[in-house]
Coordinates of C-alpha atoms in Angstrom, one line a residue:
X1 CA -27.9 -0.9 -9.2
X2 CA -26.4 -4.0 -10.8
X3 CA -25.3 -7.3 -9.1
X4 CA -21.7 -6.2 -9.0
X5 CA -22.7 -3.0 -7.1
X6 CA -24.7 -5.0 -4.7
X7 CA -21.9 -7.4 -4.1
X8 CA -19.4 -4.6 -3.5
X9 CA -21.5 -3.1 -0.6
X10 CA -20.9 -5.9 1.9
X11 CA -17.4 -4.6 2.8
X12 CA -19.0 -1.7 4.6
X13 CA -20.9 -4.0 6.9
X14 CA -17.7 -6.1 7.4
X15 CA -15.8 -2.9 8.4
X16 CA -18.4 -2.0 11.0
X17 CA -18.4 -5.5 12.4
X18 CA -14.6 -5.6 12.5
X19 CA -14.5 -2.3 14.2
X20 CA -16.9 -3.2 16.8
X21 CA -15.0 -6.5 17.4
X22 CA -12.0 -4.5 18.6
X23 CA -9.5 -7.0 17.2
X24 CA -10.8 -10.1 19.0
X25 CA -10.6 -13.5 17.3
X26 CA -13.5 -15.0 15.5
X27 CA -14.9 -18.3 16.8
X28 CA -14.8 -19.6 13.2
X29 CA -15.7 -23.1 11.9
X30 CA -17.6 -24.4 8.9
X31 CA -20.8 -23.0 10.3
X32 CA -19.6 -19.8 11.7
X33 CA -22.4 -17.3 11.5
X34 CA -20.1 -14.3 12.1
X35 CA -18.2 -14.7 8.8
X36 CA -20.0 -14.2 5.5
X37 CA -19.9 -17.2 3.2
X38 CA -17.6 -17.1 0.2
X39 CA -19.0 -16.1 -3.1
X40 CA -17.4 -18.7 -5.4
X41 CA -19.3 -17.6 -8.6
X42 CA -17.3 -16.7 -10.9
X43 CA -10.5 9.3 -22.8
X44 CA -7.2 10.0 -22.8
X45 CA -6.2 13.6 -22.4
X46 CA -4.8 15.7 -25.2
X47 CA -1.1 15.7 -24.6
X48 CA 1.9 17.5 -26.0
X49 CA 5.3 15.9 -25.6
X50 CA 7.7 17.7 -23.2
X51 CA 10.4 19.3 -25.3
X52 CA 13.2 17.8 -23.2
X53 CA 11.8 14.3 -23.1
X54 CA 14.6 11.7 -23.7
X55 CA 14.8 10.4 -27.2
X56 CA 16.4 7.2 -26.4
X57 CA 13.8 5.9 -23.9
X58 CA 11.0 4.2 -25.6
X59 CA 9.2 3.8 -22.2
X60 CA 9.0 7.6 -21.6
X61 CA 5.3 8.6 -21.5
X62 CA 3.8 11.4 -23.5
X63 CA 3.9 14.0 -20.8
X64 CA 2.3 17.3 -21.2
X65 CA 4.2 20.6 -21.6
X66 CA 5.1 22.5 -18.4
X67 CA 4.1 26.1 -18.9
X68 CA 6.4 28.1 -16.8
X69 CA 4.7 31.5 -17.5
X70 CA 1.3 30.0 -16.3
X71 CA 2.9 28.8 -13.1
X72 CA 4.4 32.2 -12.5
X73 CA 1.0 33.9 -13.1
X74 CA -0.6 31.5 -10.5
X75 CA 2.0 32.1 -8.0
X76 CA 1.6 35.9 -8.5
X77 CA -2.2 35.6 -7.9
X78 CA -1.9 33.7 -4.7
X79 CA -1.2 35.1 -1.2
X80 CA 1.0 33.1 1.2
X81 CA -1.9 31.3 2.8
X82 CA -3.1 30.1 -0.5
X83 CA 0.3 28.9 -1.5
X84 CA 0.8 27.0 1.7
X85 CA -2.7 25.3 1.2
X86 CA -1.3 23.9 -2.0
X87 CA 1.4 22.1 -0.1
X88 CA -1.2 20.0 1.9
X89 CA -2.3 16.5 1.1
X90 CA -5.4 15.7 3.1
X91 CA -8.1 13.2 3.6
X92 CA -11.7 13.9 2.6
X93 CA -14.9 11.9 2.7
X94 CA -17.3 11.7 -0.3
X95 CA -20.4 10.0 -1.4
X96 CA -21.7 9.7 -5.1
X97 CA -23.6 12.7 -6.5
X98 CA -22.9 15.3 -3.7
X99 CA -20.1 17.2 -2.1
X100 CA -19.5 16.6 1.5
X101 CA -19.1 19.7 3.7
X102 CA -15.5 18.6 4.5
X103 CA -14.6 18.3 0.9
X104 CA -16.0 21.7 0.1
X105 CA -14.0 23.3 3.0
X106 CA -10.7 21.6 2.0
X107 CA -10.9 21.8 -1.7
X108 CA -12.9 24.9 -2.6
X109 CA -12.5 27.1 0.6
X110 CA -9.0 26.2 1.7
X111 CA -7.6 25.3 -1.7
X112 CA -5.5 22.3 -0.6
X113 CA -3.3 20.8 -3.3
X114 CA -4.0 17.2 -2.9
X115 CA -6.6 14.8 -1.4
X116 CA -6.5 11.1 -0.4
X117 CA -9.1 8.6 -1.6
X118 CA -10.4 7.0 1.5
X119 CA -11.9 3.4 1.2
X120 CA -15.7 3.6 0.6
X121 CA -16.1 7.2 1.5
X122 CA -14.0 8.6 -1.3
X123 CA -12.7 5.7 -3.3
X124 CA -16.2 4.2 -3.6
X125 CA -17.3 0.6 -3.6
X126 CA -17.2 0.3 -7.4
X127 CA -15.5 2.1 -10.3
X128 CA -18.3 4.5 -11.4
X129 CA -18.8 5.6 -7.8
X130 CA -15.1 6.4 -7.6
X131 CA -15.0 8.4 -10.8
X132 CA -18.0 10.3 -9.7
X133 CA -16.1 11.2 -6.6
X134 CA -12.9 12.2 -8.2
X135 CA -14.7 14.2 -10.8
X136 CA -16.6 16.0 -8.0
X137 CA -13.4 16.8 -6.2
X138 CA -11.8 18.2 -9.4
X139 CA -15.0 20.3 -10.0
X140 CA -14.5 21.9 -6.6
X141 CA -10.9 22.6 -7.3
X142 CA -11.4 23.9 -10.8
X143 CA -14.1 26.4 -9.5
X144 CA -11.3 28.4 -7.8
X145 CA -9.7 31.4 -9.5
X146 CA -7.3 30.6 -10.9
X147 CA -8.4 27.0 -11.5
X148 CA -5.8 24.4 -10.3
X149 CA -6.6 20.7 -10.4
X150 CA -5.9 18.4 -7.5
X151 CA -3.6 15.6 -6.9
X152 CA -5.8 12.6 -5.9
X153 CA -3.9 9.9 -4.3
X154 CA -4.3 6.3 -2.9
X155 CA -2.2 3.6 -1.3
X156 CA -2.2 0.9 -4.0
X157 CA 0.8 -1.2 -3.2
X158 CA -0.7 -4.6 -4.3
X159 CA -1.2 -7.7 -2.2
X160 CA -2.6 -7.2 1.3
X161 CA -2.3 -3.4 1.5
X162 CA -4.2 -2.3 -1.6
X163 CA -7.1 0.1 -1.3
X164 CA -8.5 -0.8 -4.8
X165 CA -8.9 -4.5 -4.3
X166 CA -11.4 -6.8 -6.0
X167 CA -13.9 -5.8 -3.3
X168 CA -14.0 -2.3 -4.7
X169 CA -13.9 -3.1 -8.4
X170 CA -10.1 -3.4 -8.8
X171 CA -7.9 -6.4 -9.5
X172 CA -6.0 -8.3 -6.8
X173 CA -2.4 -7.8 -7.8
X174 CA 0.5 -9.5 -5.9
X175 CA 2.1 -7.5 -3.2
X176 CA 5.7 -6.6 -3.4
X177 CA 7.0 -9.6 -1.5
X178 CA 5.0 -11.8 -3.9
X179 CA 6.5 -10.0 -6.8
X180 CA 10.0 -10.3 -5.2
X181 CA 9.4 -14.1 -5.1
X182 CA 9.1 -14.1 -8.9
X183 CA 12.8 -12.7 -9.2
X184 CA 11.5 -11.1 -12.4
X185 CA 11.2 -7.3 -12.6
X186 CA 9.1 -7.7 -15.7
X187 CA 6.5 -9.3 -13.4
X188 CA 6.6 -6.2 -11.3
X189 CA 6.2 -3.9 -14.3
X190 CA 3.2 -5.9 -15.4
X191 CA 1.6 -5.7 -11.8
X192 CA 2.3 -2.0 -11.4
X193 CA 1.0 -1.4 -14.9
X194 CA -2.3 -3.0 -14.1
X195 CA -2.6 -0.8 -11.0
X196 CA -1.6 2.4 -12.8
X197 CA -4.0 1.7 -15.7
X198 CA -6.9 1.4 -13.3
X199 CA -5.9 4.4 -11.1
X200 CA -5.7 6.6 -14.2
X201 CA -9.1 5.3 -15.4
X202 CA -10.6 6.4 -12.1
X203 CA -9.0 9.9 -12.0
X204 CA -6.4 8.9 -9.4
X205 CA -3.1 10.6 -10.4
X206 CA -0.8 9.7 -7.4
X207 CA 0.0 6.2 -6.1
X208 CA 1.7 6.1 -2.6
X209 CA 3.8 3.2 -3.8
X210 CA 6.1 1.4 -4.3
X211 CA 7.5 0.6 -0.9
X212 CA 11.3 0.3 -1.4
X213 CA 12.4 -0.7 2.2
X214 CA 14.8 -3.6 2.1
X215 CA 13.7 -6.4 4.4
X216 CA 16.9 -6.8 6.4
X217 CA 15.5 -7.8 9.8
X218 CA 12.9 -10.7 10.2
X219 CA 11.8 -9.0 13.4
X220 CA 10.7 -5.8 11.4
X221 CA 6.9 -6.0 11.0
X222 CA 5.7 -2.7 9.8
X223 CA 6.8 -3.2 6.1
X224 CA 5.5 -6.8 6.2
X225 CA 4.7 -8.1 2.7
X226 CA 5.2 -4.6 1.4
X227 CA 9.0 -5.1 0.7
X228 CA 10.3 -6.7 -2.4
X229 CA 12.8 -8.6 -0.4
X230 CA 16.1 -8.7 1.5
X231 CA 18.6 -8.2 -1.3
X232 CA 19.3 -4.5 -2.2
X233 CA 20.1 -5.2 -5.8
X234 CA 16.9 -7.2 -6.4
X235 CA 14.8 -4.5 -4.6
X236 CA 16.4 -1.9 -6.8
X237 CA 15.6 -3.8 -10.0
X238 CA 12.0 -4.0 -8.9
X239 CA 12.0 -0.4 -8.0
X240 CA 13.0 0.7 -11.5
X241 CA 10.2 -1.6 -12.9
X242 CA 7.5 -0.3 -10.6
X243 CA 8.4 3.4 -11.2
X244 CA 8.6 3.1 -15.0
X245 CA 5.4 1.1 -15.3
X246 CA 3.5 3.6 -13.1
X247 CA 4.7 6.7 -15.0
X248 CA 3.9 5.0 -18.3
X249 CA 0.2 5.3 -17.5
X250 CA 0.5 9.0 -16.4
X251 CA 0.2 8.1 -12.7
X252 CA 2.8 9.5 -10.3
X253 CA 4.7 6.8 -8.4
X254 CA 5.7 7.7 -4.7
X255 CA 8.7 5.5 -3.6
X256 CA 8.7 5.3 0.2
X257 CA 9.9 5.3 3.0
X258 CA 13.1 7.2 2.4
X259 CA 15.9 6.5 3.3
X260 CA 14.7 3.0 4.4
X261 CA 12.5 2.4 7.3
X262 CA 13.5 -1.2 7.8
X263 CA 16.8 0.0 9.0
X264 CA 14.8 1.1 12.1
X265 CA 12.5 -1.8 13.2
X266 CA 9.4 -0.6 14.6
X267 CA 6.1 1.1 13.5
X268 CA 6.1 4.9 13.0
X269 CA 2.3 4.8 13.5
X270 CA 2.9 4.1 17.2
X271 CA 6.4 5.1 18.0
X272 CA 9.5 6.6 16.5
X273 CA 11.8 3.9 15.2
X274 CA 15.6 4.5 15.4
X275 CA 18.3 3.2 13.0
X276 CA 21.7 3.0 14.5
X277 CA 23.6 1.6 11.4
X278 CA 26.7 3.4 10.1
X279 CA 26.6 5.6 7.0
X280 CA 28.2 3.0 4.7
X281 CA 25.5 0.4 5.5
X282 CA 22.8 2.9 5.2
X283 CA 24.1 3.9 1.7
X284 CA 25.0 0.5 0.4
X285 CA 21.9 -1.4 1.6
X286 CA 19.0 1.1 2.1
X287 CA 19.6 3.9 -0.3
X288 CA 20.2 1.7 -3.4
X289 CA 16.5 1.2 -4.2
X290 CA 15.8 4.9 -4.0
X291 CA 18.7 5.8 -6.1
X292 CA 17.4 3.3 -8.7
X293 CA 13.9 4.8 -8.5
X294 CA 15.3 8.3 -9.0
X295 CA 17.3 7.1 -12.0
X296 CA 14.0 5.6 -13.4
X297 CA 12.3 8.9 -13.2
X298 CA 10.5 9.1 -9.9
X299 CA 9.2 12.6 -9.3
X300 CA 7.6 12.2 -5.8
X301 CA 9.3 10.5 -2.8
X302 CA 8.0 10.0 0.7
X303 CA 10.4 10.0 3.7
X304 CA 9.8 8.0 6.9
X305 CA 9.4 9.2 10.4
X306 CA 12.2 7.0 11.6
X307 CA 15.4 8.6 13.0
X308 CA 18.9 7.7 11.4
X309 CA 21.5 8.6 14.0
X310 CA 24.4 8.3 11.5
X311 CA 22.9 11.2 9.6
X312 CA 20.9 13.1 12.2
X313 CA 20.8 12.1 15.8
X314 CA 18.1 14.6 16.6
X315 CA 15.2 14.5 14.0
X316 CA 13.5 11.8 12.1
X317 CA 14.0 11.9 8.3
X318 CA 10.6 13.6 7.6
X319 CA 11.7 16.8 9.5
X320 CA 15.5 16.4 9.0
X321 CA 17.2 19.0 6.8
X322 CA 20.3 16.8 6.8
X323 CA 18.4 13.9 5.2
X324 CA 15.8 15.6 3.0
X325 CA 18.1 18.2 1.6
X326 CA 21.6 16.9 2.3
X327 CA 21.0 13.3 1.3
X328 CA 17.9 13.1 -0.9
X329 CA 18.4 16.4 -2.9
X330 CA 22.2 17.2 -2.8
X331 CA 23.6 13.6 -2.7
X332 CA 21.1 11.7 -4.8
X333 CA 20.2 14.6 -7.0
X334 CA 16.3 14.3 -6.5
X335 CA 14.6 17.4 -8.0
X336 CA 11.0 16.2 -7.6
X337 CA 8.3 16.6 -4.9
X338 CA 9.0 15.4 -1.4
X339 CA 5.8 14.5 0.6
X340 CA 5.9 13.6 4.2
X341 CA 4.1 10.6 5.6
X342 CA 1.1 11.4 7.7
X343 CA 2.2 14.0 10.3
X344 CA -0.4 12.6 12.8
X345 CA 1.6 9.4 13.3
X346 CA 3.0 9.1 16.9
X347 CA 6.6 9.0 15.4
X348 CA 6.1 12.7 15.0
X349 CA 3.3 13.9 17.2
X350 CA 4.5 11.8 20.2
X351 CA 7.6 14.1 20.5
X352 CA 7.8 17.7 21.4
X353 CA 10.3 19.2 18.8
X354 CA 9.9 22.7 20.0
X355 CA 8.2 23.6 16.7
X356 CA 5.2 22.4 14.8
X357 CA 6.2 19.3 12.7
X358 CA 4.7 20.8 9.5
X359 CA 7.0 23.9 9.8
X360 CA 10.0 21.7 10.5
X361 CA 9.3 19.4 7.6
X362 CA 9.0 22.5 5.1
X363 CA 12.2 24.0 6.7
X364 CA 13.9 20.6 6.1
X365 CA 13.0 20.5 2.4
X366 CA 9.5 18.8 2.2
X367 CA 7.2 20.2 -0.5
X368 CA 3.9 18.6 0.7
X369 CA 2.7 17.8 4.1
X370 CA 0.4 14.8 4.5
X371 CA -2.4 14.9 7.0
X372 CA -5.1 12.4 6.0
X373 CA -6.8 12.0 9.3
X374 CA -6.4 15.6 10.5
X375 CA -6.7 15.5 14.3
X376 CA -5.8 11.8 15.0
X377 CA -4.1 8.7 13.6
X378 CA -6.5 5.8 14.0
X379 CA -3.8 3.1 14.4
X380 CA -2.3 4.8 17.4
X381 CA -3.2 3.3 20.7
X382 CA -4.9 6.5 21.8
X383 CA -4.0 9.3 19.5
X384 CA -2.2 12.2 21.2
X385 CA 0.2 15.0 20.5
X386 CA 3.1 15.7 22.8
X387 CA 2.8 19.5 22.2
X388 CA -0.2 21.7 21.5
X389 CA 0.1 21.7 17.7
X390 CA -2.9 22.8 15.7
X391 CA -5.3 20.0 15.1
X392 CA -7.3 21.2 11.9
X393 CA -6.0 21.7 8.5
X394 CA -7.0 25.3 8.4
X395 CA -5.2 26.0 11.7
X396 CA -2.1 24.2 10.3
X397 CA -2.2 26.2 7.1
X398 CA -2.5 29.5 9.2
X399 CA 0.4 28.4 11.5
X400 CA 2.7 27.7 8.4
X401 CA 1.7 31.0 6.8
X402 CA 2.5 32.9 10.0
X403 CA 5.9 31.2 10.1
X404 CA 6.5 32.6 6.6
X405 CA 5.4 36.1 7.6
X406 CA 7.6 36.1 10.8
X407 CA 10.7 34.8 8.9
X408 CA 10.9 31.3 10.3
X409 CA 10.3 29.9 6.8
X410 CA 11.8 31.8 3.8
X411 CA 9.0 32.8 1.4
X412 CA 11.3 31.6 -1.5
X413 CA 11.1 28.2 0.1
X414 CA 7.4 28.1 -0.2
X415 CA 7.5 29.4 -3.9
X416 CA 10.0 26.7 -4.7
X417 CA 7.8 23.9 -3.4
X418 CA 4.6 25.2 -5.0
X419 CA 6.3 25.5 -8.3
X420 CA 7.3 21.9 -8.1
X421 CA 3.8 20.9 -7.4
X422 CA 2.2 22.9 -10.2
X423 CA 4.9 21.8 -12.6
X424 CA 4.3 18.1 -11.8
X425 CA 0.5 18.6 -12.2
X426 CA 1.1 20.1 -15.6
X427 CA 3.6 17.4 -16.7
X428 CA 1.0 14.7 -15.8
X429 CA -1.7 16.5 -17.9
X430 CA -4.0 17.4 -15.0
X431 CA -4.3 21.0 -16.1
X432 CA -5.5 19.7 -19.6
X433 CA -8.2 17.4 -18.3
X434 CA -8.5 16.3 -14.6
X435 CA -11.8 14.5 -15.3
X436 CA -12.6 11.0 -16.3
X437 CA -15.6 9.3 -17.9
X438 CA -17.8 7.6 -15.3
X439 CA -20.2 5.9 -17.6
X440 CA -18.8 2.4 -18.4
X441 CA -16.0 2.6 -15.9
X442 CA -17.1 -0.6 -14.3
X443 CA -16.2 -2.3 -17.6
X444 CA -12.9 -0.6 -18.1
X445 CA -11.4 -1.6 -14.7
X446 CA -10.6 -5.1 -13.8
X447 CA -11.0 -6.1 -17.5
X448 CA -10.6 -9.8 -18.4
X449 CA -7.2 -9.1 -19.7
X450 CA -6.1 -7.4 -16.4
X451 CA -7.6 -10.1 -14.3
X452 CA -6.0 -12.9 -16.2
X453 CA -2.6 -11.2 -16.1
X454 CA -2.8 -10.7 -12.4
X455 CA -3.8 -14.3 -11.9
X456 CA -0.8 -15.4 -13.9
X457 CA 1.5 -13.2 -11.7
X458 CA 0.1 -14.7 -8.5
X459 CA 0.9 -18.1 -10.1
X460 CA 4.5 -17.0 -10.5
X461 CA 4.7 -15.9 -6.9
X462 CA 3.5 -19.0 -5.0
X463 CA 6.5 -20.7 -3.5
X464 CA 6.7 -24.4 -2.6
X465 CA 9.3 -24.0 0.2
X466 CA 9.3 -27.7 1.3
X467 CA 7.5 -30.9 0.3
X468 CA 9.1 -33.6 2.3
X469 CA 6.1 -36.0 2.1
X470 CA 5.4 -35.4 -1.5
X471 CA 1.9 -34.1 -0.9
X472 CA 1.8 -31.5 -3.7
X473 CA -0.1 -31.9 -6.1
X474 CA -3.3 -33.3 -4.6
X475 CA -5.6 -35.6 -6.5
X476 CA -9.1 -34.1 -6.5
X477 CA -10.6 -37.4 -7.5
X478 CA -9.2 -39.6 -4.7
X479 CA -7.8 -37.3 -1.9
X480 CA -10.1 -36.2 0.8
X481 CA -9.1 -32.8 2.1
X482 CA -9.8 -30.8 5.3
X483 CA -9.2 -27.2 5.1
X484 CA -8.4 -24.7 8.0
X485 CA -8.0 -21.1 6.8
X486 CA -8.2 -17.5 7.9
X487 CA -11.7 -15.9 7.7
X488 CA -12.7 -13.2 5.4
X489 CA -12.1 -10.6 8.0
X490 CA -8.8 -10.8 9.9
X491 CA -7.5 -8.0 12.1
X492 CA -4.5 -6.0 10.8
X493 CA -2.8 -5.5 7.5
X494 CA 0.4 -6.2 9.5
X495 CA 1.0 -7.2 13.1
X496 CA 1.2 -3.8 14.7
X497 CA -1.6 -2.1 12.7
X498 CA -5.0 -1.5 14.0
X499 CA -7.5 -2.0 11.0
X500 CA -9.2 -5.0 9.5
X501 CA -8.0 -6.8 6.4
X502 CA -10.9 -7.7 4.2
X503 CA -10.8 -10.5 1.7
X504 CA -13.6 -11.7 -0.8
X505 CA -12.7 -15.3 -0.7
X506 CA -11.1 -17.8 1.7
X507 CA -8.7 -20.6 0.8
X508 CA -11.6 -23.0 1.9
X509 CA -13.8 -21.4 -0.8
X510 CA -11.0 -21.5 -3.5
X511 CA -10.3 -25.2 -3.0
X512 CA -14.0 -26.1 -3.2
X513 CA -13.9 -25.0 -6.7
X514 CA -12.0 -28.2 -7.3
X515 CA -13.7 -30.4 -4.8
X516 CA -17.2 -29.1 -3.6
X517 CA -17.2 -31.8 -0.9
X518 CA -14.3 -30.3 1.0
X519 CA -15.0 -29.5 4.6
X520 CA -13.2 -27.3 7.1
X521 CA -13.1 -24.3 9.4
X522 CA -12.2 -20.6 9.4
X523 CA -10.4 -18.7 12.2
X524 CA -9.8 -15.0 12.9
X525 CA -6.6 -13.4 13.6
X526 CA -5.7 -12.9 16.4
X527 CA -7.1 -16.4 17.1
X528 CA -9.2 -17.1 20.2
X529 CA -8.3 -20.1 22.3
X530 CA -11.9 -21.3 22.1
X531 CA -11.8 -21.3 18.2
X532 CA -8.5 -23.0 18.2
X533 CA -9.6 -25.8 20.4
X534 CA -12.7 -26.3 18.2
X535 CA -10.6 -26.3 15.1
X536 CA -8.1 -28.8 16.4
X537 CA -10.9 -31.1 17.5
X538 CA -12.6 -30.9 14.1
X539 CA -9.4 -31.7 12.4
X540 CA -8.7 -34.7 14.7
X541 CA -12.3 -36.0 14.0
X542 CA -12.0 -35.5 10.3
X543 CA -11.7 -38.6 8.0
X544 CA -9.8 -36.6 5.4
X545 CA -6.6 -37.9 3.9
X546 CA -4.8 -34.5 3.9
X547 CA -5.1 -31.4 6.2
X548 CA -4.5 -28.0 4.7
X549 CA -3.8 -25.3 7.1
X550 CA -3.5 -21.6 6.0
X551 CA -1.8 -19.2 8.2
X552 CA -1.9 -15.5 8.6
X553 CA 0.8 -13.9 10.8
X554 CA 1.1 -17.0 12.9
X555 CA 4.6 -16.2 14.0
X556 CA 3.2 -13.2 15.8
X557 CA 0.0 -14.9 17.0
X558 CA 0.8 -17.4 19.7
X559 CA -2.6 -18.9 19.8
X560 CA -2.6 -19.5 16.0
X561 CA 0.9 -20.9 16.1
X562 CA -0.1 -23.3 18.9
X563 CA -3.1 -24.3 16.9
X564 CA -1.1 -25.2 13.8
X565 CA 1.5 -27.1 15.9
X566 CA -1.3 -29.1 17.6
X567 CA -2.7 -30.0 14.1
X568 CA 0.8 -31.1 13.0
X569 CA 1.1 -33.2 16.2
X570 CA -1.9 -35.2 15.1
X571 CA 0.5 -37.0 12.8
X572 CA -1.8 -36.7 9.8
X573 CA -0.4 -35.6 6.3
X574 CA -0.5 -31.8 6.5
X575 CA 0.2 -29.0 4.1
X576 CA 0.8 -25.5 5.7
X577 CA 0.3 -22.5 3.6
X578 CA 1.4 -19.0 4.7
X579 CA -1.0 -16.3 3.4
X580 CA 1.1 -13.4 4.6
X581 CA 4.8 -13.5 5.7
X582 CA 6.8 -16.6 4.9
X583 CA 8.4 -16.3 8.4
X584 CA 5.5 -18.3 9.9
X585 CA 7.4 -21.5 9.3
X586 CA 9.8 -20.5 12.1
X587 CA 6.9 -21.0 14.6
X588 CA 6.5 -24.7 13.5
X589 CA 9.8 -25.5 11.8
X590 CA 9.1 -29.3 11.4
X591 CA 6.1 -28.7 9.1
X592 CA 6.8 -31.3 6.3
X593 CA 5.1 -29.4 3.5
X594 CA 5.1 -25.6 3.4
X595 CA 4.0 -23.1 0.8
X596 CA 4.2 -19.3 0.8
X597 CA 1.6 -17.2 -1.1
X598 CA 2.4 -13.7 0.4
X599 CA -1.2 -12.5 0.3
X600 CA -4.7 -13.6 1.3
X601 CA -6.5 -11.7 -1.5
X602 CA -8.9 -13.5 -3.8
X603 CA -6.5 -14.2 -6.7
X604 CA -3.7 -15.2 -4.3
X605 CA -5.8 -18.1 -2.7
X606 CA -7.0 -19.1 -6.1
X607 CA -3.4 -19.4 -7.2
X608 CA -2.7 -21.6 -4.1
X609 CA -5.6 -23.8 -5.1
X610 CA -4.2 -24.1 -8.6
X611 CA -0.8 -25.2 -7.2
X612 CA -2.2 -27.5 -4.7
X613 CA -4.3 -29.4 -7.5
X614 CA -1.5 -29.4 -10.0
X615 CA -3.1 -26.9 -12.5
X616 CA 0.1 -24.7 -12.0
X617 CA 3.6 -25.8 -11.2
X618 CA 5.0 -23.4 -8.5
X619 CA 8.1 -21.5 -9.7
X620 CA 8.4 -18.8 -6.9
X621 CA 11.4 -18.6 -4.7
X622 CA 11.8 -17.1 -1.2
X623 CA 12.5 -13.4 -1.5
X624 CA 13.6 -13.4 2.1
X625 CA 15.4 -16.0 4.2
X626 CA 13.7 -17.8 7.0
X627 CA 16.3 -17.6 9.8
X628 CA 17.9 -21.0 10.6
X629 CA 15.9 -22.7 7.8
X630 CA 16.3 -21.2 4.3
X631 CA 18.2 -18.6 2.5
X632 CA 16.6 -16.1 0.2
X633 CA 16.2 -17.5 -3.3
X634 CA 15.5 -21.1 -2.1
X635 CA 12.5 -23.2 -2.9
X636 CA 11.4 -26.7 -3.7
X637 CA 11.4 -26.7 -7.5
X638 CA 10.6 -29.7 -9.6

């Protein structure tokens, strides 16, 4: 076990600590024993081109031939239950070097069509571990007769919500909002290219990204830094870039959450959001990025569990025939695979539809049913089902098969979906070779070139919104700095979620690379009153020339917002840096110097440090407006 492997194991302990903490704030200061110290040390498949591949698109990948006769033979060999199983995308747990009983049941015995790589347990804590797991899963799938490879998927959106972060051997790419701040689709192409290169190397064929929801409401928190911005045309441009860059590496992009969850503020994990906009608004604002993604070649799309009353007053998009078939297929011309979001979210299970959601989704036009957590959704405040729906994958497959046999679902509808799934697996060369080389994978993922490119993209994203006091850049030789920043573990990837966000380096650690004498304190989010009092007292007692305060969801954390305001009230030169949404400024609108970084990941805080010390001149611009203060596109540019 090498040093990188050992270093990668510590997130498991952090996860356990964070789970036990139940979301309470850390009493964090410069000697906080609850927060680990920063570590500041620094086969391609044989493919044949598709016959009908466009000749005029130099970006078109070398896809593999879709063998229609082979697909027909597979369909003829399978009974209804086996076909239905191919339509399920499920979560499995794995460890290196052995198959878990759950994986054996799902992949070999049930024959599901796709699995989700869970952090640590399937993804692995370093690349070779991950490749061992994906190869093991494919071995189980290919042992069936006929042998059919799996889709293996992951949520790799970049920024805060990325499963393959630097902690697990990947590269910390900017999130969509950071990429939106560059106003450069080529930056998005570069970022999604890095992610796709790494996923392909690891044997992960599906990326449940990009998020294409337009951030039209500052009160909407569930999409968070996952949106490219608030302008439909800009989001559409980034959508094209993300889709093309992902496909280029033979990884399937999955634009989500159709037809635009931000039209319905709320969180589908814990409720069913409702959009009441008229049809023209929905088409002009929210559909534009998805139309652009389809134009760019997207072959898999995920609908939301939100309800859109202008199109369907009764059902959410994920189980609405009017939306999935009428809008997505018939109006937008999408011919690829429609995959639901997790059917265990309360947006679906919290309502009694008179029929099992899986069945309704397939009747509506969905090709794959996602059920990662099987009988519960961990972010729900007490998982529940409003009706006695089956709670295991096996029982769900049986229920759908029974619906085919009794005529509630047309058998041709099942064959149509399974054909699409198998054709997409062939097109992306999974039948030719679903396996990857594990040996040396650690050196092929997060390469120096990938790392350097990602760092430069973060540099492009950092936005100097305001600098009334001319504090940026700092002088490392003469300016004494006191830093207050989020700890390595902060609760929630966005304000209504229920899981920890794990970083590998704090802003305090990143700034110490320029001045090792810097002192400061760390806080958790949500922030405790005791920690806030201690941090404010420490700032007041500091002899520093400048105070740097980094925030994490301060707008939605009253204790944290109050702490920042109390520090500003000290009257000392202060720089505020938002490491998540730029909306934090609305909680303390008089902050004289304000930067937005859009992420608290390692490379993001390192970019902030470079900006603060003048190594990099910030060029990012706000991708969303801050109500009453700034419009989208604004920044303090020198």
